Tab-separated table of C-alpha atoms and ligand atoms in Angstrom:
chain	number	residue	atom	x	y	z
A	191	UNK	CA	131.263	98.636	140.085
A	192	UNK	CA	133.784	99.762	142.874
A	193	UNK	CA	134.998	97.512	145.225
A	194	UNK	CA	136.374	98.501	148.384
A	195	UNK	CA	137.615	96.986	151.650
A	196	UNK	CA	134.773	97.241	154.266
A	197	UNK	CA	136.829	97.039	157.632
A	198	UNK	CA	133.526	95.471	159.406
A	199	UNK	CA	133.486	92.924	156.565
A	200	UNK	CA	136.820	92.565	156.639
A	201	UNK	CA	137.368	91.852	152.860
A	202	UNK	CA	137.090	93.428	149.628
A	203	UNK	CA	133.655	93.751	148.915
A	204	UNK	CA	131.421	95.511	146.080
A	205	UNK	CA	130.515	99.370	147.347
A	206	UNK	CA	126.622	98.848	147.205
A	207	UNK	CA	124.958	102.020	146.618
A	208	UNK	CA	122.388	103.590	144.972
A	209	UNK	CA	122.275	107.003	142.444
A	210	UNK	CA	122.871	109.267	145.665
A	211	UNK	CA	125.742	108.404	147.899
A	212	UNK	CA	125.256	109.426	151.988
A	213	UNK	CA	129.482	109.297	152.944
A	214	UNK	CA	129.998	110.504	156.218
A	215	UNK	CA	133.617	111.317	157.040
A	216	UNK	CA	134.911	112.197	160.986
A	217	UNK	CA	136.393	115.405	160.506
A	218	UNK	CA	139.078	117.469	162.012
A	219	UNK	CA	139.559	118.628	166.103
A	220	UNK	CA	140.391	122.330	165.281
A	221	UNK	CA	142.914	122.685	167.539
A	222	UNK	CA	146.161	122.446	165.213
A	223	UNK	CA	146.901	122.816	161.443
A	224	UNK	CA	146.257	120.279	159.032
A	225	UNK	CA	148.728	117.910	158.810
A	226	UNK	CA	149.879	114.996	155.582
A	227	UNK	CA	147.716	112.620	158.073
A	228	UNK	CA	144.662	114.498	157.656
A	229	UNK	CA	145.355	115.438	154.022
A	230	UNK	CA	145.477	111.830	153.296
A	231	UNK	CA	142.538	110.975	154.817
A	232	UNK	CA	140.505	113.681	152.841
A	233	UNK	CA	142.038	112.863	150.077
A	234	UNK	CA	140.805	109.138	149.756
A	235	UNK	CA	137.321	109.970	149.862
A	236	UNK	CA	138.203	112.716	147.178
A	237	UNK	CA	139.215	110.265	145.362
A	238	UNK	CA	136.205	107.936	145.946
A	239	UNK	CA	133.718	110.766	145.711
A	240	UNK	CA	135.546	111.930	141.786
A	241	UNK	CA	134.999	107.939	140.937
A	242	UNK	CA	131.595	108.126	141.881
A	243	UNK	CA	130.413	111.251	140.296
A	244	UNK	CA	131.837	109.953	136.631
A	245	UNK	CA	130.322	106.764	137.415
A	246	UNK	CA	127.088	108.855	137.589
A	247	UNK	CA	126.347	109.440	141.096
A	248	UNK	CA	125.696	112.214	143.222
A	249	UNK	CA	127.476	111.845	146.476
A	250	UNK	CA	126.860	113.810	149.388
A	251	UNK	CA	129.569	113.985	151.692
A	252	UNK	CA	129.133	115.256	155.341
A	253	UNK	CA	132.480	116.340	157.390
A	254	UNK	CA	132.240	117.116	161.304
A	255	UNK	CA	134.153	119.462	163.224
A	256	UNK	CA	134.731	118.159	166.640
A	257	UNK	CA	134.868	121.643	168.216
A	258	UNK	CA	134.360	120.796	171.854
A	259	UNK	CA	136.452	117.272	172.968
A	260	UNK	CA	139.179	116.446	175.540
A	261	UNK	CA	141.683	117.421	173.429
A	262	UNK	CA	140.917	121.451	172.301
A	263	UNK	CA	139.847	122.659	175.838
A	264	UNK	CA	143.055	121.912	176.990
A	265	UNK	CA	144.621	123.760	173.809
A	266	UNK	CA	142.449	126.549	174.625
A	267	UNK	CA	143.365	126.946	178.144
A	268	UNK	CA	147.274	126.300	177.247
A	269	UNK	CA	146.987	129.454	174.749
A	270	UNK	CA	144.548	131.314	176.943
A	271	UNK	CA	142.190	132.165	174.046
A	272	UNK	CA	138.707	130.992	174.065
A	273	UNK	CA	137.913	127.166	172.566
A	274	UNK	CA	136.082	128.629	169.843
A	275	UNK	CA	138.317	131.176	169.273
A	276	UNK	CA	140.428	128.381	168.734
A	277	UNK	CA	138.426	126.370	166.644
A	278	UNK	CA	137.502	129.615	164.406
A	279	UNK	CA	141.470	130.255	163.145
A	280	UNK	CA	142.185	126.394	162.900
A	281	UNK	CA	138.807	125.696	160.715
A	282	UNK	CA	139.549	128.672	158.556
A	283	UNK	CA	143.069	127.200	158.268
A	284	UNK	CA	141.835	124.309	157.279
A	285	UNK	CA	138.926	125.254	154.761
A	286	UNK	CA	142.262	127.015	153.068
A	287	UNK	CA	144.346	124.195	152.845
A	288	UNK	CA	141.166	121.510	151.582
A	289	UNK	CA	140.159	124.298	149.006
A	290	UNK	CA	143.932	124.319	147.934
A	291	UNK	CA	143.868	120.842	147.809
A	292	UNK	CA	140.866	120.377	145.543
A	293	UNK	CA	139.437	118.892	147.384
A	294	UNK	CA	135.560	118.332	146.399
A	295	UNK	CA	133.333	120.295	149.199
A	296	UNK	CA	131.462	118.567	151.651
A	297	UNK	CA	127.484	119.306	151.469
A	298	UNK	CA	127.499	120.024	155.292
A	299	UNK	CA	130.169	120.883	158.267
A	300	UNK	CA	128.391	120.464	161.217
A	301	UNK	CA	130.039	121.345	163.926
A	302	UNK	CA	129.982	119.698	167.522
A	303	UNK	CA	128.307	122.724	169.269
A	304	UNK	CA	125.784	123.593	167.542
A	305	UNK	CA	124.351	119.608	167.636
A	306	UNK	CA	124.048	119.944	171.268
A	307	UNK	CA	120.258	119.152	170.945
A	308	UNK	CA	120.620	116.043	168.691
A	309	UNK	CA	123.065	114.564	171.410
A	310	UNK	CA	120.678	114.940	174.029
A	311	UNK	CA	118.016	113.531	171.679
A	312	UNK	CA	120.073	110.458	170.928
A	313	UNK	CA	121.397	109.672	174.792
A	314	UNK	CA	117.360	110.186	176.107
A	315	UNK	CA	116.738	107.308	173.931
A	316	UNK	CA	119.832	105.292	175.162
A	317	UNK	CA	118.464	105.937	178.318
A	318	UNK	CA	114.926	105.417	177.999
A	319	UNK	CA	115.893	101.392	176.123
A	320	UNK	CA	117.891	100.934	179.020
A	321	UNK	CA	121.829	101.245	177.854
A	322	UNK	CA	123.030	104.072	179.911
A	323	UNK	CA	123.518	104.064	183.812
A	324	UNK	CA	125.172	107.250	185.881
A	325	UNK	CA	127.616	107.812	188.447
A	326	UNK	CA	129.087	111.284	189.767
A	327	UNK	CA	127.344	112.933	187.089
A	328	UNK	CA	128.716	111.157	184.528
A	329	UNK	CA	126.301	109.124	182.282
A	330	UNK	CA	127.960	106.227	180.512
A	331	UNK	CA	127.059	103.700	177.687
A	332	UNK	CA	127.022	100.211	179.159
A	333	UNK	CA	128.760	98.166	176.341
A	334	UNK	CA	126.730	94.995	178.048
A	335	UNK	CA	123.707	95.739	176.555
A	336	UNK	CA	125.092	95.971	173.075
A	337	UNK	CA	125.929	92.254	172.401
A	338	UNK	CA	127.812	92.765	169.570
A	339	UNK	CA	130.074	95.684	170.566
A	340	UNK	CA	132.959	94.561	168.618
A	341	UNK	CA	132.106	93.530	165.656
A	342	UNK	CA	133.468	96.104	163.727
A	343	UNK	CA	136.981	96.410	164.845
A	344	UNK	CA	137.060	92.630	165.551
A	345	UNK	CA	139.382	93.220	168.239
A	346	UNK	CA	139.464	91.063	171.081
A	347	UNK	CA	138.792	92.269	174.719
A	348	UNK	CA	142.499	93.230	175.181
A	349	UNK	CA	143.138	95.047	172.474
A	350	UNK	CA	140.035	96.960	173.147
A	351	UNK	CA	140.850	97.768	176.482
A	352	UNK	CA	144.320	98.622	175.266
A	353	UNK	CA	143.372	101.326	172.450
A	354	UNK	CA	140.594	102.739	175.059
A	355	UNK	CA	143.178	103.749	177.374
A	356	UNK	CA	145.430	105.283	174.631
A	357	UNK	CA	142.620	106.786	172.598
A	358	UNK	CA	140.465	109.079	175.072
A	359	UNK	CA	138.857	106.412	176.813
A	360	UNK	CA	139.544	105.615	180.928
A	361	UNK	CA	139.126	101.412	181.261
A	362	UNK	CA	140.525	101.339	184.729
A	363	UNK	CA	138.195	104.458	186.448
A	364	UNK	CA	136.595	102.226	189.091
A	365	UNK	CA	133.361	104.246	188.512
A	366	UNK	CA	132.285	102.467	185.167
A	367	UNK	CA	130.599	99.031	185.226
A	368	UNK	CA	133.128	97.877	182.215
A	369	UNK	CA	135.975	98.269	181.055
A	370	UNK	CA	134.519	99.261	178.137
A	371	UNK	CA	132.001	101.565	178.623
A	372	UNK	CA	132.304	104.817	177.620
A	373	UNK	CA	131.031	108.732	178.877
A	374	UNK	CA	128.214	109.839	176.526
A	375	UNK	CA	127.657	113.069	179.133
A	376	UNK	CA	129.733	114.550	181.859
A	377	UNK	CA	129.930	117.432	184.366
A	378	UNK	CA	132.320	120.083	182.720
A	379	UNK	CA	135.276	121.703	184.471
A	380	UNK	CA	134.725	125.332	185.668
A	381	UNK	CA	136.033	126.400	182.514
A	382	UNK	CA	134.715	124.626	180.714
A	383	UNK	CA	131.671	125.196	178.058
A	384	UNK	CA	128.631	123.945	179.465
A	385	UNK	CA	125.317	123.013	178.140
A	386	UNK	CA	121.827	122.177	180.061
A	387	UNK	CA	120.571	118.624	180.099
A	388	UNK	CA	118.094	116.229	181.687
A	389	UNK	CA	121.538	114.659	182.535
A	390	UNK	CA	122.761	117.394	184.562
A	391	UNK	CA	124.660	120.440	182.849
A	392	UNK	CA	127.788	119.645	181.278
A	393	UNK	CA	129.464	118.617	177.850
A	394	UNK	CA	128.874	115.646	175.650
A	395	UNK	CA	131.246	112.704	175.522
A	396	UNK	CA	133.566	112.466	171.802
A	397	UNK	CA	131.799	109.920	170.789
A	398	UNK	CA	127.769	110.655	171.007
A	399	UNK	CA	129.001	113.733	168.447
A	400	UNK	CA	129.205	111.892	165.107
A	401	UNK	CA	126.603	109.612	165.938
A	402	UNK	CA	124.321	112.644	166.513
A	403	UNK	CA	125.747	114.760	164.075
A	404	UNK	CA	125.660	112.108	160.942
A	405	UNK	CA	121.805	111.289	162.031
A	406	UNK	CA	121.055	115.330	161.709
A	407	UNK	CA	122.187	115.446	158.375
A	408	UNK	CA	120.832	112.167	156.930
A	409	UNK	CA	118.465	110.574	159.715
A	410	UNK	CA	118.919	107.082	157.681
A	411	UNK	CA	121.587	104.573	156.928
A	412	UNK	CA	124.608	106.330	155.389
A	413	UNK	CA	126.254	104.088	152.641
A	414	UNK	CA	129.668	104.505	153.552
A	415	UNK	CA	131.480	105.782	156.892
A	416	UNK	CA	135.176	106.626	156.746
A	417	UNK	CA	137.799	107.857	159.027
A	418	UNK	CA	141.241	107.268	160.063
A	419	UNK	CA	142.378	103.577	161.340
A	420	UNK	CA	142.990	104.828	164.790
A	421	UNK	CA	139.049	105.696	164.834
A	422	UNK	CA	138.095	101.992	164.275
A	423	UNK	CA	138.120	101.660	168.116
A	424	UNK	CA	136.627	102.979	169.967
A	425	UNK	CA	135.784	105.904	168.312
A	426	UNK	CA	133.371	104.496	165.211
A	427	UNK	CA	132.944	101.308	167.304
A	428	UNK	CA	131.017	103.147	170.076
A	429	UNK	CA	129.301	105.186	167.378
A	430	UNK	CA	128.499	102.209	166.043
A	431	UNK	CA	126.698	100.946	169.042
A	432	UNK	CA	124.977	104.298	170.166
A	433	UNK	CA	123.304	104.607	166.608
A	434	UNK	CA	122.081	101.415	166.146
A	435	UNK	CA	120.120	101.119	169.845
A	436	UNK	CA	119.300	104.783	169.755
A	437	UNK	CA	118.162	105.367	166.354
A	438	UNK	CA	117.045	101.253	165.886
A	439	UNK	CA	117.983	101.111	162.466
A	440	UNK	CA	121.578	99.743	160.599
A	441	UNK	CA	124.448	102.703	160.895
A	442	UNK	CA	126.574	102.308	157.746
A	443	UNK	CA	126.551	99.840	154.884
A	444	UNK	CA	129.993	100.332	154.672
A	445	UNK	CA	133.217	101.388	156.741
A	446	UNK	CA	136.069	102.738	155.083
A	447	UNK	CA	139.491	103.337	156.774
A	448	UNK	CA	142.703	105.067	155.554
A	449	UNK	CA	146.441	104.392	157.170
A	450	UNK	CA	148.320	106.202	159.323
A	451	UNK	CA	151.039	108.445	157.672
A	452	UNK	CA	154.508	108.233	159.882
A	453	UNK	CA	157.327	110.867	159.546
A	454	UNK	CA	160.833	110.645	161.236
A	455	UNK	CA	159.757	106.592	161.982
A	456	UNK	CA	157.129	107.231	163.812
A	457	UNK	CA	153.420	107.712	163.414
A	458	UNK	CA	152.810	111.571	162.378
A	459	UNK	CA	151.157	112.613	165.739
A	460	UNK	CA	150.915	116.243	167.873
A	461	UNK	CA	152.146	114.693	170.882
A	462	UNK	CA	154.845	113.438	169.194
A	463	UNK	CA	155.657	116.932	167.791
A	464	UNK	CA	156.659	115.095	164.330
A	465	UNK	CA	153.524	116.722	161.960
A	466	UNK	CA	154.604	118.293	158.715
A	467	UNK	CA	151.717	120.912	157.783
A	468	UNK	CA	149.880	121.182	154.561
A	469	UNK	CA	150.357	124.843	155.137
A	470	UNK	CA	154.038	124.647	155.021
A	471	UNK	CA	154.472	122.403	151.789
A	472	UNK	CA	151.690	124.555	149.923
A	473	UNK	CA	153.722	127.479	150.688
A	474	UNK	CA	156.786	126.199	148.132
A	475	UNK	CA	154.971	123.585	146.709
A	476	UNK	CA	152.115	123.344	143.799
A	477	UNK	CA	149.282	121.496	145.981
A	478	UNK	CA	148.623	119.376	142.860
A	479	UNK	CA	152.364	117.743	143.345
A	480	UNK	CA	150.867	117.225	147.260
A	481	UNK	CA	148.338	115.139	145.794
A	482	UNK	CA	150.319	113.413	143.157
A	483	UNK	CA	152.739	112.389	145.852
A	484	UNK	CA	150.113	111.411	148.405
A	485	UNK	CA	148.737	109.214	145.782
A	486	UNK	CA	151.663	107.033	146.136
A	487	UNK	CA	150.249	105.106	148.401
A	488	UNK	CA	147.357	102.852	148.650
A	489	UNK	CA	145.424	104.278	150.907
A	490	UNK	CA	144.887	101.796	153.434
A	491	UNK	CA	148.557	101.426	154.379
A	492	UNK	CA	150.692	102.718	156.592
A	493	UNK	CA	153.525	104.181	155.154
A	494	UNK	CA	156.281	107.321	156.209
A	495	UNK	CA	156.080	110.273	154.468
A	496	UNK	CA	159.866	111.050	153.251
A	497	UNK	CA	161.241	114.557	152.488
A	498	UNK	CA	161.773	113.905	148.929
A	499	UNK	CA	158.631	112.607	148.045
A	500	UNK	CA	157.013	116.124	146.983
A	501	UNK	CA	160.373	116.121	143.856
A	502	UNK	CA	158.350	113.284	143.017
A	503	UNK	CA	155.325	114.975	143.151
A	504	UNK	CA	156.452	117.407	141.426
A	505	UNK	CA	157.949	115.708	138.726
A	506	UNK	CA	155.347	113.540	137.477
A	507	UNK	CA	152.567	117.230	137.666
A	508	UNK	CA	155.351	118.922	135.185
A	509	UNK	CA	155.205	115.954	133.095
A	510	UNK	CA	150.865	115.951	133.159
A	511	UNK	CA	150.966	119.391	132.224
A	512	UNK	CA	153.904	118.985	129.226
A	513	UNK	CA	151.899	116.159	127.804
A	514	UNK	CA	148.535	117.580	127.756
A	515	UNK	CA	150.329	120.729	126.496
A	516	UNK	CA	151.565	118.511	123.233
A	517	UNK	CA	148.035	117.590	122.145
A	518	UNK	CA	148.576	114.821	120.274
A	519	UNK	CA	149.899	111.351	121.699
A	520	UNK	CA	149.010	107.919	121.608
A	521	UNK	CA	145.321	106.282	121.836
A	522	UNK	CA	143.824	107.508	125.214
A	523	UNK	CA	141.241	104.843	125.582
A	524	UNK	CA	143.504	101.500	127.470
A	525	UNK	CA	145.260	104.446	129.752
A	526	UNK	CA	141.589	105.952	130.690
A	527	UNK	CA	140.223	102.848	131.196
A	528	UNK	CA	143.356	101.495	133.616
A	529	UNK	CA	143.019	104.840	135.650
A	530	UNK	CA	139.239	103.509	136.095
A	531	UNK	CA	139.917	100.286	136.991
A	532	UNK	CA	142.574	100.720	138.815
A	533	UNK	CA	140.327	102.829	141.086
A	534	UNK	CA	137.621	100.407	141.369
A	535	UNK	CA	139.945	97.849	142.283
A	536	UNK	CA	139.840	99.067	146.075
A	537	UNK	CA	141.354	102.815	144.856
A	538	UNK	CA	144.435	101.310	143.911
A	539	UNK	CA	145.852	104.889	143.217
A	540	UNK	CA	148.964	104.461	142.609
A	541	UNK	CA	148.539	102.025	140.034
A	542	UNK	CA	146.251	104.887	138.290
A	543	UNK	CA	149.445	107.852	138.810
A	544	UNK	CA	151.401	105.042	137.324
A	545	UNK	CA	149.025	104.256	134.723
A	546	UNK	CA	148.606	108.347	134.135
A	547	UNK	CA	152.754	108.897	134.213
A	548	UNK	CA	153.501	106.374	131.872
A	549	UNK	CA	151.414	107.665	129.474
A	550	UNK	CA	152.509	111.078	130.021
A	551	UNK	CA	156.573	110.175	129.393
A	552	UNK	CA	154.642	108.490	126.274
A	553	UNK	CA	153.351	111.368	124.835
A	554	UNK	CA	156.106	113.621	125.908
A	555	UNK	CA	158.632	111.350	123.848
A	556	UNK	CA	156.222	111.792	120.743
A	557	UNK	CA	154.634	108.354	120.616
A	558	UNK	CA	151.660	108.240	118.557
A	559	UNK	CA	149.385	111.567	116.772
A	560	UNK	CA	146.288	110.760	118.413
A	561	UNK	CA	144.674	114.173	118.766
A	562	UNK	CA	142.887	113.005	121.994
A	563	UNK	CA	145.465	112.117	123.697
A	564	UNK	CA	145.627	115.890	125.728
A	565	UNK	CA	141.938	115.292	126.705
A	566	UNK	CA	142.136	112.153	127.481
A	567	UNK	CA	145.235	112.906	130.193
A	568	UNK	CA	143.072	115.353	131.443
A	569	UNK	CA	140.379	113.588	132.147
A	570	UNK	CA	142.737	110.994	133.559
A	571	UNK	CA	144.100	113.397	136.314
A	572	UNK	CA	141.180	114.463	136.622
A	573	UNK	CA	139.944	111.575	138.630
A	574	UNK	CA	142.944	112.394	140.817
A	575	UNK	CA	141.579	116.077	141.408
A	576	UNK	CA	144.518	117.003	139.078
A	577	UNK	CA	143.951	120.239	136.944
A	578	UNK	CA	145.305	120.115	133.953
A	579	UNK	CA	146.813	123.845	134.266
B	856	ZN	ZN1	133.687	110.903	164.392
């Protein structure tokens, strides 16, 4: 059984879920490359999803693309290309780099604009149970009516009012009833795509597009909803909400969130112009040793990504592939079954590389003429999306 920490639980908890596994996962805004922030984030539900599949299930992942928000119609408009001109080169950019990765495929990619119809599905029933209200043109969600807005981050008011303002949201616009409410439609600028609604014609708020978009795909509970931490609020918060009084039924079983990778001392972020690209490490780098070094840390911390840490990487892949190349080592069986536990201890990762390296310098050295010691490396790495070759 795999435990993981459920962020609206707010402990370690056992991942309950059945033979299939519904994991939805907020994808990319294809506006830039992929950065080590989004590569780790992928890359811990890769992980989860290889766990899962030896344990026997089938899990069916679902990845958005969020290719109409506030942040790639400005892109657009800076580069003077279309927005889903845009989108096109970035997504392709990006299927590249996942695929490089090995990164296990998602069953579906929906993408924003072409789930126009579910979003106008889900805010007619907000509107018609009474949570929505509209001013200029604008139809909000008014938090009010969902008494227990909040629950999942568990922040209190301030802190929600504080990460609104930061992350897309406008708390101080005099035009919404709360702070916290948020636009689930709005009038778009002239150029600006714009879609036909019985809320006026415009463009859907960020928001509304998951909740829509994960209901399309699985129209039931999904077992486990994961993101970035900086989506925890308000971003899965307000999805949160919307769901549950639109669709009336319980959104996720579980949340899952992964930590924000810093470079330089600071938080890897496009504004801060401080990314380092998938792209550009894949381009001198094997992407396994991307992984491997990735894998370094647990995947719900924040840590700062480090120059050197792809030698290390790198390192520890040459000495996978030397060991499993000896073909006989010591007894397999207490390193497979460390990787294994390792990883249903909350995908303690690291603890599996370590578990993996150690037994690699042990077979490199000559310890032990186990002949299943190359297969049983493999299968090790394996569950890391390692290759063996
Ligand atoms: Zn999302």
């Amino acid at each position: 059984m795999i435990r993981i920490f459920d962020t609206a639980q707010s402990m370690v908890v056992p991942l309950e879920v059945g033979s299939t596994v519904r994991l939805y996962v907020c994808g990319i805004t294809p506006y830039d490359s992929t950065h080590l922030g989004h590569a780790n984030t992928y890359l811990t539900y890769d992980v989860l999803i290889r766990r899962l599949e030896d344990l026997g299930h089938r899990v069916e992942m679902v990845r958005n693309i969020t290719d109409v928000d506030d942040s790639i119609l400005p892109k657009a408009r800076e580069l003077g290309i279309d927005f889903l001109e845009l989108a096109e080169r970035e997504m392709t950019r990006f299927a590249a780099d996942m695929d490089a990765l090995n990164m296990r495929p998602a069953v579906a990619e929906p993408r924003a604009t072409e789930s126009i119809p579910g979003m106008i599905d889900l805010i007619s029933r907000l509107q018609d149970a009474g949570h929505t209200y509209e001013v200029d043109g604008i139809t909000y969600f008014d938090v009010t009516t969902a008494p227990r807005f909040g629950r999942l981050s568990g922040y209190d008011h301030t802190t929600m009012v504080a990460l609104s303002a930061e992350r897309g949201g406008n708390p101080a616009d005099v035009r919404q009833r709360n702070e916290l409410d948020f636009i689930l439609w709005q009038p778009s600028a002239a150029d600006e795509p714009s879609w036909e609604s019985p809320f006026g014609d415009g463009r859907p708020g960020w928001h509304i597009e998951c909740s829509a978009m994960s209901w399309a795909q699985f129209g039931e509970t999904l077992d486990v909803h994961g993101g970035g931490s900086d989506l925890i609020f308000p971003h899965h918060e307000c999805e949160l909400a919307q769901s549950e009084h639109g669709y009336g039924q319980s959104f996720a079983r579980h949340w899952m969130h992964t930590g924000m990778v810093a470079y330089q001392g600071t938080k890897m972020s496009k504004s801060l112009g401080n990314l380092v690209f998938v792209s550009d490490l894949r381009a001198s780098h094997d992407p396994a040793a991307i992984r491997l070094a990735l894998l370094g840390h647990h995947y719900r911390d924040d840590w700062e990504w480090f120059d050197g840490d792809i030698e290390d990487g790198e390192a520890r892949l040459a000495r996978i592939r030397q060991a499993i190349a000896v073909h006989t080592g010591p007894d397999p069986t207490a390193m497979l079954a460390a990787v294994r536990d390792a990883l249903d201890d909350d995908l303690d990762a690291p603890t599996a590389r370590d578990a993996i390296d150690r037994f690699a310098r042990q077979t490199i050295d000559g310890r032990g003429d186990d002949p299943r010691a190359g297969d049983g490396l493999a299968e090790a790495a394996q569950l890391l999306g390692i290759a063996a070759a």
